[in-house]
Coordinates of C-alpha atoms in Angstrom, one line a residue:
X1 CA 1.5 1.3 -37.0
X2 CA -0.1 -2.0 -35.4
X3 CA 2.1 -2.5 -33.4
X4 CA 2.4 0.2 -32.2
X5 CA -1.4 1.1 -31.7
X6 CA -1.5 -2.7 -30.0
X7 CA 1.2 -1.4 -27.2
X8 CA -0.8 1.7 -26.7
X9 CA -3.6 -0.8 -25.9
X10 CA -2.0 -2.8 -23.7
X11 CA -0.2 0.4 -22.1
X12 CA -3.8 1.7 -21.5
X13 CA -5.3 -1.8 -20.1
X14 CA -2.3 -2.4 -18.0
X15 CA -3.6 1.3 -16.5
X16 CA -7.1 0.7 -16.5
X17 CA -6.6 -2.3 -14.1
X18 CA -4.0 -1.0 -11.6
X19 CA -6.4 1.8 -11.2
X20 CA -9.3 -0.6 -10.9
X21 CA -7.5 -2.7 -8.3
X22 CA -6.0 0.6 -6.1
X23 CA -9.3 2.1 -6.3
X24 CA -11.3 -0.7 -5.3
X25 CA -9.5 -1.9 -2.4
X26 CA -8.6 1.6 -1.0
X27 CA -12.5 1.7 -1.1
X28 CA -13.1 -1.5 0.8
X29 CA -10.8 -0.3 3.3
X30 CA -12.7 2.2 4.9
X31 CA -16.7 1.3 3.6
X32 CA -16.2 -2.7 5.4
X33 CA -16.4 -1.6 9.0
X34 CA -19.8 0.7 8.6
X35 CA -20.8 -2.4 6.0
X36 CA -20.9 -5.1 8.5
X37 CA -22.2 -2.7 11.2
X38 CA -25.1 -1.0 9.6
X39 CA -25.6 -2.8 6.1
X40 CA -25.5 -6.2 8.0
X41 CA -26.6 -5.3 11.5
X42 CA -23.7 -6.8 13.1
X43 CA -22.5 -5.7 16.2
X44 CA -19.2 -3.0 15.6
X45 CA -16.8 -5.3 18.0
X46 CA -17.9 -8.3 16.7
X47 CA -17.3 -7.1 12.9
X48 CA -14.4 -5.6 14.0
X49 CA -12.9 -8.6 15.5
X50 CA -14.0 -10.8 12.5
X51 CA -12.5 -8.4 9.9
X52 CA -9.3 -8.8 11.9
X53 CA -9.0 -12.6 12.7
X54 CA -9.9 -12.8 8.4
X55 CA -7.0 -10.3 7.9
X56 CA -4.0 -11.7 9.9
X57 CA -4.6 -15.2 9.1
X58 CA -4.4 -14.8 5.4
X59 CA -1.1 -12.7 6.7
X60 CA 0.2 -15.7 9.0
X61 CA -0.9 -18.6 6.5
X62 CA 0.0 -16.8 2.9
X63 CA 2.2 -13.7 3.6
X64 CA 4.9 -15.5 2.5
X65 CA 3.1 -18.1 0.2
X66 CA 1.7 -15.3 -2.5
X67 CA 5.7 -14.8 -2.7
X68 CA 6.5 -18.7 -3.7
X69 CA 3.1 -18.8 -6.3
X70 CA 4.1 -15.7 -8.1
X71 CA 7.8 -16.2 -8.4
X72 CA 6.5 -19.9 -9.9
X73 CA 3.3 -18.4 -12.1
X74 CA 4.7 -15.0 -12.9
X75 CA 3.5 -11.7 -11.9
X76 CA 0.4 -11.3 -14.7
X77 CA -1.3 -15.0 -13.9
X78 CA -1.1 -14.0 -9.8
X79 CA -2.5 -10.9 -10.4
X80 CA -5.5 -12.7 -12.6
X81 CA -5.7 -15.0 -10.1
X82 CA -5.6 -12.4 -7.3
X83 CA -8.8 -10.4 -9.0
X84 CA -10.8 -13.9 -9.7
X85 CA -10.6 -14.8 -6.1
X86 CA -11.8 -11.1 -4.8
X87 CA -14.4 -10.9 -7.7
X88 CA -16.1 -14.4 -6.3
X89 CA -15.5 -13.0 -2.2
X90 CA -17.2 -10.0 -2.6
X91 CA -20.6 -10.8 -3.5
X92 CA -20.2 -13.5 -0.6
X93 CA -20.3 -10.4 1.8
X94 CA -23.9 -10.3 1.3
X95 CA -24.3 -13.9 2.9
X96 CA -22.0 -13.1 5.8
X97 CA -24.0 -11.9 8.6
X98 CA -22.2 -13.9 11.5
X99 CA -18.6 -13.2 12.7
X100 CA -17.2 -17.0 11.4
X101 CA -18.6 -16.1 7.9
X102 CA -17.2 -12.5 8.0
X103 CA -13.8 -14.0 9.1
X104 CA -13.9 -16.7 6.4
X105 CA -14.6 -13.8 3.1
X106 CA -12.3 -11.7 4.9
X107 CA -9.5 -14.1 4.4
X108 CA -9.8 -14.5 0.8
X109 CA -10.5 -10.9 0.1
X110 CA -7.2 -10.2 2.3
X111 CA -5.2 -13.3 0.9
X112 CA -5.6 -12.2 -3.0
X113 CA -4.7 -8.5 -1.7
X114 CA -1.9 -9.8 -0.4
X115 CA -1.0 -11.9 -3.5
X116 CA -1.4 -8.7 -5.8
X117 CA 1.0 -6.5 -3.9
X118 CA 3.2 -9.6 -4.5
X119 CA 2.6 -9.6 -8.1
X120 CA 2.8 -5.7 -7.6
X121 CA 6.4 -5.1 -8.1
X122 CA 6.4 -7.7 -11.0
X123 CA 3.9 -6.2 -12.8
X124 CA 6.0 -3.1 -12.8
X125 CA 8.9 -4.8 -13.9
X126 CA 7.2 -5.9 -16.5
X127 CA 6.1 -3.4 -18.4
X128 CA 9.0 -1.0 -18.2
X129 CA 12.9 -1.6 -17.4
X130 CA 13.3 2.6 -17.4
X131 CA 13.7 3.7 -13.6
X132 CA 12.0 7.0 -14.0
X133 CA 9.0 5.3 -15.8
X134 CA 9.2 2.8 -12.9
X135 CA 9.1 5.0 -9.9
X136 CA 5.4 7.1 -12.3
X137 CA 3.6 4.0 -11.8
X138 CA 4.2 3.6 -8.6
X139 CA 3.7 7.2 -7.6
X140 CA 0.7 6.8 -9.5
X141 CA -0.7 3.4 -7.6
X142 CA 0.3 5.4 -4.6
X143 CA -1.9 8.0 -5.3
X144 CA -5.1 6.0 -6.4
X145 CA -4.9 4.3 -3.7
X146 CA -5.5 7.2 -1.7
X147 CA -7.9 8.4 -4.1
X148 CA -9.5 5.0 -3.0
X149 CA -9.4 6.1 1.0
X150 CA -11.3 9.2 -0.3
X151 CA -13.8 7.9 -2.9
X152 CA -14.6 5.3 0.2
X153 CA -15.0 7.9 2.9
X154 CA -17.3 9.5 0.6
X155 CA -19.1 6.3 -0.3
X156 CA -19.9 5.7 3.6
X157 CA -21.0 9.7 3.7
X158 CA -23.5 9.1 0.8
X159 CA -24.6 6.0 2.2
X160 CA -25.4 7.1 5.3
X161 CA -27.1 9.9 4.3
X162 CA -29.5 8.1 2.0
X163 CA -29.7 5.0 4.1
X164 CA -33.5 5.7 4.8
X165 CA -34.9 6.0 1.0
X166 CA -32.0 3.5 0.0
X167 CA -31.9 0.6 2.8
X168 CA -29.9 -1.7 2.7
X169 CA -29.9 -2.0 -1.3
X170 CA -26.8 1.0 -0.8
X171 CA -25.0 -0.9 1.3
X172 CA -24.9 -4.2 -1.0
X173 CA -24.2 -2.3 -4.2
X174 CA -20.5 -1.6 -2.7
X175 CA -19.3 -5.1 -2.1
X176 CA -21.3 -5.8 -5.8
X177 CA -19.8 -2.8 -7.4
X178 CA -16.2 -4.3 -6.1
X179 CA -16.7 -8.2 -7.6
X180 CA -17.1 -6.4 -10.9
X181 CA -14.2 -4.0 -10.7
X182 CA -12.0 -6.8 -10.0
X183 CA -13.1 -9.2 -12.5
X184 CA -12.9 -6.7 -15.4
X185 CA -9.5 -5.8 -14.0
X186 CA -8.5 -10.0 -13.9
X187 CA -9.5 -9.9 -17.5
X188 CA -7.7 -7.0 -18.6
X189 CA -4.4 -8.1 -16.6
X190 CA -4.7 -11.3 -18.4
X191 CA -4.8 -9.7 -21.6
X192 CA -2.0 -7.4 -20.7
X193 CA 0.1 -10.6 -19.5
X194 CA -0.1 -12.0 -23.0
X195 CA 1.6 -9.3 -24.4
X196 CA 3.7 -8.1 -21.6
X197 CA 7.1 -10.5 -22.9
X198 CA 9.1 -12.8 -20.8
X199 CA 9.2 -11.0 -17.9
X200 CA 5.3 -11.4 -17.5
X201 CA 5.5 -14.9 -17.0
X202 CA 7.6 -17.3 -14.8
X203 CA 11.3 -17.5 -14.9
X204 CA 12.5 -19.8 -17.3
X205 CA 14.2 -22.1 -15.1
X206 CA 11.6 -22.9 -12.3
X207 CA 14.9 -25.2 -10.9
X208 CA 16.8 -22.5 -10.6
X209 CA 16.9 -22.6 -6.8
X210 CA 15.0 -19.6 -6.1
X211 CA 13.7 -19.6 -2.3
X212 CA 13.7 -17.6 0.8
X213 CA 16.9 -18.5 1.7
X214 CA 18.6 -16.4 -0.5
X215 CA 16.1 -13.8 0.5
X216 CA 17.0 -13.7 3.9
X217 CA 20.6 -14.3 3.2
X218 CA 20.3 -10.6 1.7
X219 CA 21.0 -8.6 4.6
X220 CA 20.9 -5.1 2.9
X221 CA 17.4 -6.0 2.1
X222 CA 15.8 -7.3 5.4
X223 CA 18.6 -4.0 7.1
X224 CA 16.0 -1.4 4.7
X225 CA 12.5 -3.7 5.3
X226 CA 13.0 -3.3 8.8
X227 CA 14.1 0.6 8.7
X228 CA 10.1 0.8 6.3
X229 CA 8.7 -0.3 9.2
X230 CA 8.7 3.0 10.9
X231 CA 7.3 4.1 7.9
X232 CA 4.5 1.7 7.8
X233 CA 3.6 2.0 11.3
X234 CA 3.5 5.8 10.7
X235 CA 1.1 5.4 8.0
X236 CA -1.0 3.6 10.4
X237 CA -1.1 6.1 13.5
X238 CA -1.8 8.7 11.2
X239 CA -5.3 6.2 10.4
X240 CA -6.4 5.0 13.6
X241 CA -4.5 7.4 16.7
X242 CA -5.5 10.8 14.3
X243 CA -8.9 11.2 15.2
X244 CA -8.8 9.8 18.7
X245 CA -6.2 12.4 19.8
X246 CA -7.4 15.4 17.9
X247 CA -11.0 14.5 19.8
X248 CA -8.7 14.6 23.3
X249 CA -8.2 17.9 22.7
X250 CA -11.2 19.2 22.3
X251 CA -10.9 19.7 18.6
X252 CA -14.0 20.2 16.3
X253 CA -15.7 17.0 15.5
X254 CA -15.5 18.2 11.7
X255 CA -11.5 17.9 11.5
X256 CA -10.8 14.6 12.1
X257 CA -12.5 13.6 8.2
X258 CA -11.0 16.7 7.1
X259 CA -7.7 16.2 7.7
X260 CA -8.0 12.8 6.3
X261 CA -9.6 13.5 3.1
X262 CA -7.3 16.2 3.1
X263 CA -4.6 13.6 2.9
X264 CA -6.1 11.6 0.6
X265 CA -6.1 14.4 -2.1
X266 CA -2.7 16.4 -0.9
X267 CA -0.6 12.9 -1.5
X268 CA -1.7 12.5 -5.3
X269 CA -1.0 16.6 -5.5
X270 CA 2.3 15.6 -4.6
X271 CA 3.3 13.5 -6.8
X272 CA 5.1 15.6 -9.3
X273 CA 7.4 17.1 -6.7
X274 CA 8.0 13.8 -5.3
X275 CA 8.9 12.3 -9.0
X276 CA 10.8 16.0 -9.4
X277 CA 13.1 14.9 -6.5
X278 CA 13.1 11.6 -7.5
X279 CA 15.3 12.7 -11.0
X280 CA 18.0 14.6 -8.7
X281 CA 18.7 11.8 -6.0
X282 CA 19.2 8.4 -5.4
X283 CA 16.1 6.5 -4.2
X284 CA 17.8 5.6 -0.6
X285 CA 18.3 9.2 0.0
X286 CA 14.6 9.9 -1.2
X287 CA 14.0 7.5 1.9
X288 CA 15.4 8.9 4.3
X289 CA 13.7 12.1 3.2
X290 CA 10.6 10.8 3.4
X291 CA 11.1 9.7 6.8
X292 CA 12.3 13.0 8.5
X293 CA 9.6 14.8 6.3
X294 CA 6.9 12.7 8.1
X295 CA 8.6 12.3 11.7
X296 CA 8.7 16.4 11.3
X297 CA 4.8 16.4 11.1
X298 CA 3.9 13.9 13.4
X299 CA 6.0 15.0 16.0
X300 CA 4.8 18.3 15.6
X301 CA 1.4 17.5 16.5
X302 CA 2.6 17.2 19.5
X303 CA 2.2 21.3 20.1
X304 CA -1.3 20.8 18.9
X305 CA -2.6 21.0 22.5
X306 CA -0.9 24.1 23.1
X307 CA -1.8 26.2 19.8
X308 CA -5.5 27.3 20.2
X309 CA -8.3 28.0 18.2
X310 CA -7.8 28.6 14.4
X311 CA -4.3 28.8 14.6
X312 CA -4.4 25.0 15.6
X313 CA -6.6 24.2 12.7
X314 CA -3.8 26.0 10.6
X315 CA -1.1 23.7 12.1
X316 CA -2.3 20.9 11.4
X317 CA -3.7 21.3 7.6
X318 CA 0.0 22.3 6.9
X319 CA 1.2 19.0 9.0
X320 CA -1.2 16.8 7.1
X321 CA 0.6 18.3 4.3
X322 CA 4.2 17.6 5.2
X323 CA 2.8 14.3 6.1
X324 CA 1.2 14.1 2.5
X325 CA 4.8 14.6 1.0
X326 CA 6.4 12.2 2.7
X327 CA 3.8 9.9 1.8
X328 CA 4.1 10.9 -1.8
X329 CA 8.1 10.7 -2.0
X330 CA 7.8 7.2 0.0
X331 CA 5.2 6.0 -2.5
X332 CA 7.1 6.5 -5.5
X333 CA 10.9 5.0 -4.8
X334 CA 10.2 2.5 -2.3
X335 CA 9.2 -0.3 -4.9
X336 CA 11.8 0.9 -7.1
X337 CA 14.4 -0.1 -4.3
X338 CA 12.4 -3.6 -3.7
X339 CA 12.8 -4.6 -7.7
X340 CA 16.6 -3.0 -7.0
X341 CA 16.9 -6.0 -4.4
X342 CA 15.4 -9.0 -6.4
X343 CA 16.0 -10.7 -9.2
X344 CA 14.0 -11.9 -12.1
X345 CA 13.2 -15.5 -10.4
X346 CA 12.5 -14.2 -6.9
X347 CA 11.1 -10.3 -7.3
X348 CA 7.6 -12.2 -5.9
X349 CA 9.1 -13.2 -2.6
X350 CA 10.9 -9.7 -2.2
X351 CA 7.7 -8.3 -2.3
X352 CA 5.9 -10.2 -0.2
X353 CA 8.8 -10.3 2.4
X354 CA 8.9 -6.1 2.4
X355 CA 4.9 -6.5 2.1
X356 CA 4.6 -8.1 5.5
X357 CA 6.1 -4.7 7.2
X358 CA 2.7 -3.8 5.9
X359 CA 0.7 -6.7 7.2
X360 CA 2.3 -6.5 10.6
X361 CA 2.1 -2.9 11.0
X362 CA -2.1 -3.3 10.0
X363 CA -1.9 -5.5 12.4
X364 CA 0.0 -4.5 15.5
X365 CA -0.5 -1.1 15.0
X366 CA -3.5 0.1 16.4
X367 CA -2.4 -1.7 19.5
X368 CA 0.5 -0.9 20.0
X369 CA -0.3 2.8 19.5
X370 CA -3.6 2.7 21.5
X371 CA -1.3 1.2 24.1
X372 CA 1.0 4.4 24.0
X373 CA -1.9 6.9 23.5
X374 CA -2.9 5.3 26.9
X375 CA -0.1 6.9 28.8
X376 CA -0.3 10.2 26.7
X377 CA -1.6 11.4 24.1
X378 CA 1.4 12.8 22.6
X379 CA 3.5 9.7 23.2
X380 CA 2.7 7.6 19.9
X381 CA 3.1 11.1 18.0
X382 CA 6.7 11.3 20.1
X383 CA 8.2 7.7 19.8
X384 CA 6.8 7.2 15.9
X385 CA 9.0 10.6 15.3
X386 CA 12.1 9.0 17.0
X387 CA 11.7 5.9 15.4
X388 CA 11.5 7.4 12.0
X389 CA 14.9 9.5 12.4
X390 CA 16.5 6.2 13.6
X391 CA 14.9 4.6 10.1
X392 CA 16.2 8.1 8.1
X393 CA 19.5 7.4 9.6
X394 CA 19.5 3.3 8.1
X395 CA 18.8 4.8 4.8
X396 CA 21.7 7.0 4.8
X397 CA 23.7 4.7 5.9
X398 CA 22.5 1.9 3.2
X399 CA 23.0 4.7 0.8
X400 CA 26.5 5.6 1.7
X401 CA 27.7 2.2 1.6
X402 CA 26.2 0.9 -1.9
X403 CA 27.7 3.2 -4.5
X404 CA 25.1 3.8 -7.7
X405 CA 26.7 1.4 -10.3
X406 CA 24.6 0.7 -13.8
X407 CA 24.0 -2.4 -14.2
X408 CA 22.7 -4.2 -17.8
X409 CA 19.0 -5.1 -18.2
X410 CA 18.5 -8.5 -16.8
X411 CA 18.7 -11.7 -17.9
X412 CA 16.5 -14.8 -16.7
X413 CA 18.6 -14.3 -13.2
X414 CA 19.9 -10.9 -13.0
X415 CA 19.3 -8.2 -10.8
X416 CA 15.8 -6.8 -11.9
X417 CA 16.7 -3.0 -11.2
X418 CA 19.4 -2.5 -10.0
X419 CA 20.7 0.4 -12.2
X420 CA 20.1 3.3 -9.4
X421 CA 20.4 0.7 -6.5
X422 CA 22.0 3.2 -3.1

C-alpha cells in the first residue's frame, strides 16, 4: 500500500510541475511585451527588439547545447536546473528597464525554456514506457500550454484595466508570481527524479559515443523535422499575421482576441478526439492529418474578404476550430515520434534538434510572413496551406516506408519508443 500511495505521489508531483512549467511560460509569452512597455515604460520597439535579440541568442548559442547537458545530466536534473535558472531571471525583470538588461534576462529565461523542452521528451520517457499514456501527457502539456496563452491574455486584460488603482505593483506581481511557480516546480521535478528509475537520470555509459553525429546521420528524423516545420511556422502566422489581416478587412476590432482565446480553449476541448484518433492510427499518419486539417483552415481564410458580415464571423470561429484540431492532434503524437527516433543516451539532443524548428520558426516567422502579407494579404494564408500539403505528403510517405514493428522496452541504448514508430 506504500508503495503504491508513494507512486500516486510522485504521479501527482510529476503533474503538478509540468502544469506549473506549461502554464507559466505560456503566460510569459503573451504578458512580456505589455510588461516592458507599460509596467517598465520602455519604448514597444525597443522591448521588442530586446526580447528578440535575448531570445535567438540563447537559440544560436544553446539550441543545441541544452541537447549535450541533458543527454549527460538526465532529463529530471535539466529540468531542475531549467526551473532554478528561470525562478532567479524572473524577479530580475524588475531591474531591467534598459534594452541591454532586457536582452540579458531574456536570454536566460529563453535558454532554460529551451533546456526544458529538451528535458521534455525525457521526462516523458521517464515516467511511462506505454504509448497511449505517452501521447496523454503530451496532449495534456499541449493543452496547458494553451491554457497558458489564455490565462496570459487575460492577465494583460485585468492588468490593464486596473492599472490606475494598481500601478505598477500589477505589473511586477507577474514576473514575481512566475520565479515562484518555477521554483516550486524545480523542487517538485527533483523530487520526482529521485523516484523516477534509471531512465530519470543519465545513461549509464556517458562514453558511449552519443553525439550529433549520429543525430544527423538519421535521415528519417531530420526528413520529418523539416516536414514540422510547416507546422511550426503555421502555429506562428496564426499568432502574429491573424490579427493584422483580419484588421485589413475591416473586421471588428473585438475578433482578433476572440478568435484567439477561442483557440486557446478549443485546442484543450480537443484533446479527447485527438487521443481518440490517436488509438486507431499510426502517429505519422496522425501528422499528416494534422497538417491538411490546419492547411484546410488557414487557406480558407482566404475567402474571408469575400464572406460579409456575420456570416464571416461564422467562418472563421469554425476555422479557428479546424485550426484548434489540428493543433490538438499535432500536440499529442509529435513527441511520441521524437522519443520513436532517439535512444536512451541521446533522446536530449533529438529534442533539442526537432526543438529548433520551433526556435527558428519564433524567429523567422513574423518576418517572413509580414514579408508575404506585404504583397497580399492572403498570400501567407496561401503559401503556409501549400507548404503544409507538401509536409502532409512527407508524412505519408515516412509512414508508408517504415512498417509499425514492436520493438522491446529499452535497454541503456535501445530505441526509447519505438513500438508504433511509422
Amino acid at each position: 500500500m506504500g508503495a503504491v500511495t508513494g507512486t500516486r505521489r510522485h504521479a501527482a508531483a510529476f503533474m503538478t510541475a509540468m502544469v506549473v512549467d506549461a502554464v507559466g511560460s505560456g503566460v510569459w509569452i503573451t504578458f512580456s511585451l505589455l510588461y516592458f512597455t507599460y509596467g517598465q515604460g520602455m519604448a514597444l520597439t525597443a522591448a521588442g527588439g530586446a526580447l528578440s535579440a535575448g531570445s535567438l541568442t540563447a537559440l544560436l548559442t544553446g539550441g543545441l547545447a541544452v541537447g549535450v547537458l541533458t543527454d549527460r545530466m538526465g532529463p529530471f536534473p535539466a529540468a531542475v536546473l531549467s526551473c532554478a535558472i528561470r525562478a532567479v531571471a524572473f524577479p530580475c525583470y524588475l531591474l531591467a528597464d534598459r534594452p541591454v538588461t532586457v536582452a540579458v534576462t531574456a536570454f536566460a529565461v529563453s535558454f532554460g525554456d529551451r533546456l526544458y523542452w529538451a528535458a521534455h521528451a525525457g521526462l516523458v520517457g521517464g515516467v511511462t514506457s506505454e504509448e497511449h499514456a505517452r501521447r496523454r501527457l503530451f496532449a495534456l502539456m499541449n493543452s496547458l500550454r494553451n491554457v497558458g496563452l489564455g490565462v496570459g491574455a487575460l492577465a494583460v486584460a485585468l492588468v490593464a484595466a486596473s492599472e490606475e488603482t494598481g500601478g505598477a505593483a500589477l505589473w511586477h506581481a507577474i514576473p514575481l508570481a512566475n520565479a515562484a511557480s518555477f521554483a516550486v516546480a524545480g523542487v517538485l521535478f527533483l523530487r520526482v527524479g529521485r523516484g523516477a528509475g534509471p531512465a530519470a537520470g543519465p545513461a549509464p555509459d556517458r562514453r558511449s559515443g552519443a553525439s550529433y553525429r549520429g543525430v544527423l546521420a538519421d535521415r528519417r528524423f531530420l526528413v520529418f523535422t523539416g516536414a514540422t516545420l510547416s507546422l511550426t511556422l503555421s502555429s506562428v502566422a496564426f499568432d502574429s499575421v491573424l490579427p493584422v489581416y483580419l484588421r485589413s478587412l475591416g473586421m471588428p476590432l473585438w475578433l482578433p482576441p476572440v478568435a484567439y482565446v477561442l483557440s486557446c480553449v478549443a485546442i484543450p476541448a480537443c484533446q479527447a478526439p485527438a487521443l481518440a484518433l490517436g488509438r486507431r492510427y499510426p502517429p505519422m499518419r496522425l501528422m499528416a492529418l494534422a497538417a491538411v486539417l490546419v492547411a484546410l483552415a488557414l487557406g480558407a481564410l482566404v475567402l474571408l474578404g469575400s464572406v460579409p458580415g456575420a456570416a464571416g464571423t461564422v467562418l472563421l470561429v469554425l476555422l479557428v476550430l479546424v485550426f484548434s484540431l489540428g493543433e490538438a492532434v499535432f500536440g499529442a503524437v509529435a513527441m511520441t515520434l521524437v522519443l520513436s527516433f532517439a535512444t536512451a543516451r541521446d533522446t536530449g539532443r533529438y529534442s533539442a534538434l526537432y526543438q529548433l524548428a520551433w526556435g527558428l520558426s519564433g524567429a523567422l516567422g513574423p518576418g517572413v510572413h509580414t514579408l508575404l502579407f506585404s504583397v497580399s494579404g492572403s498570400a501567407p494564408w496561401a503559401v503556409m496551406a501549400c507548404a503544409l500539403l507538401a509536409g502532409a505528403a512527407v508524412y505519408l510517405r515516412l509512414a508508408a516506408t517504415s512498417p509499425r514493428d514492436a520493438v522491446p522496452a529499452p535497454d541503456d541504448g535501445a530505441p526509447v519508443g519505438r513500438k508504433e514508430q511509422t
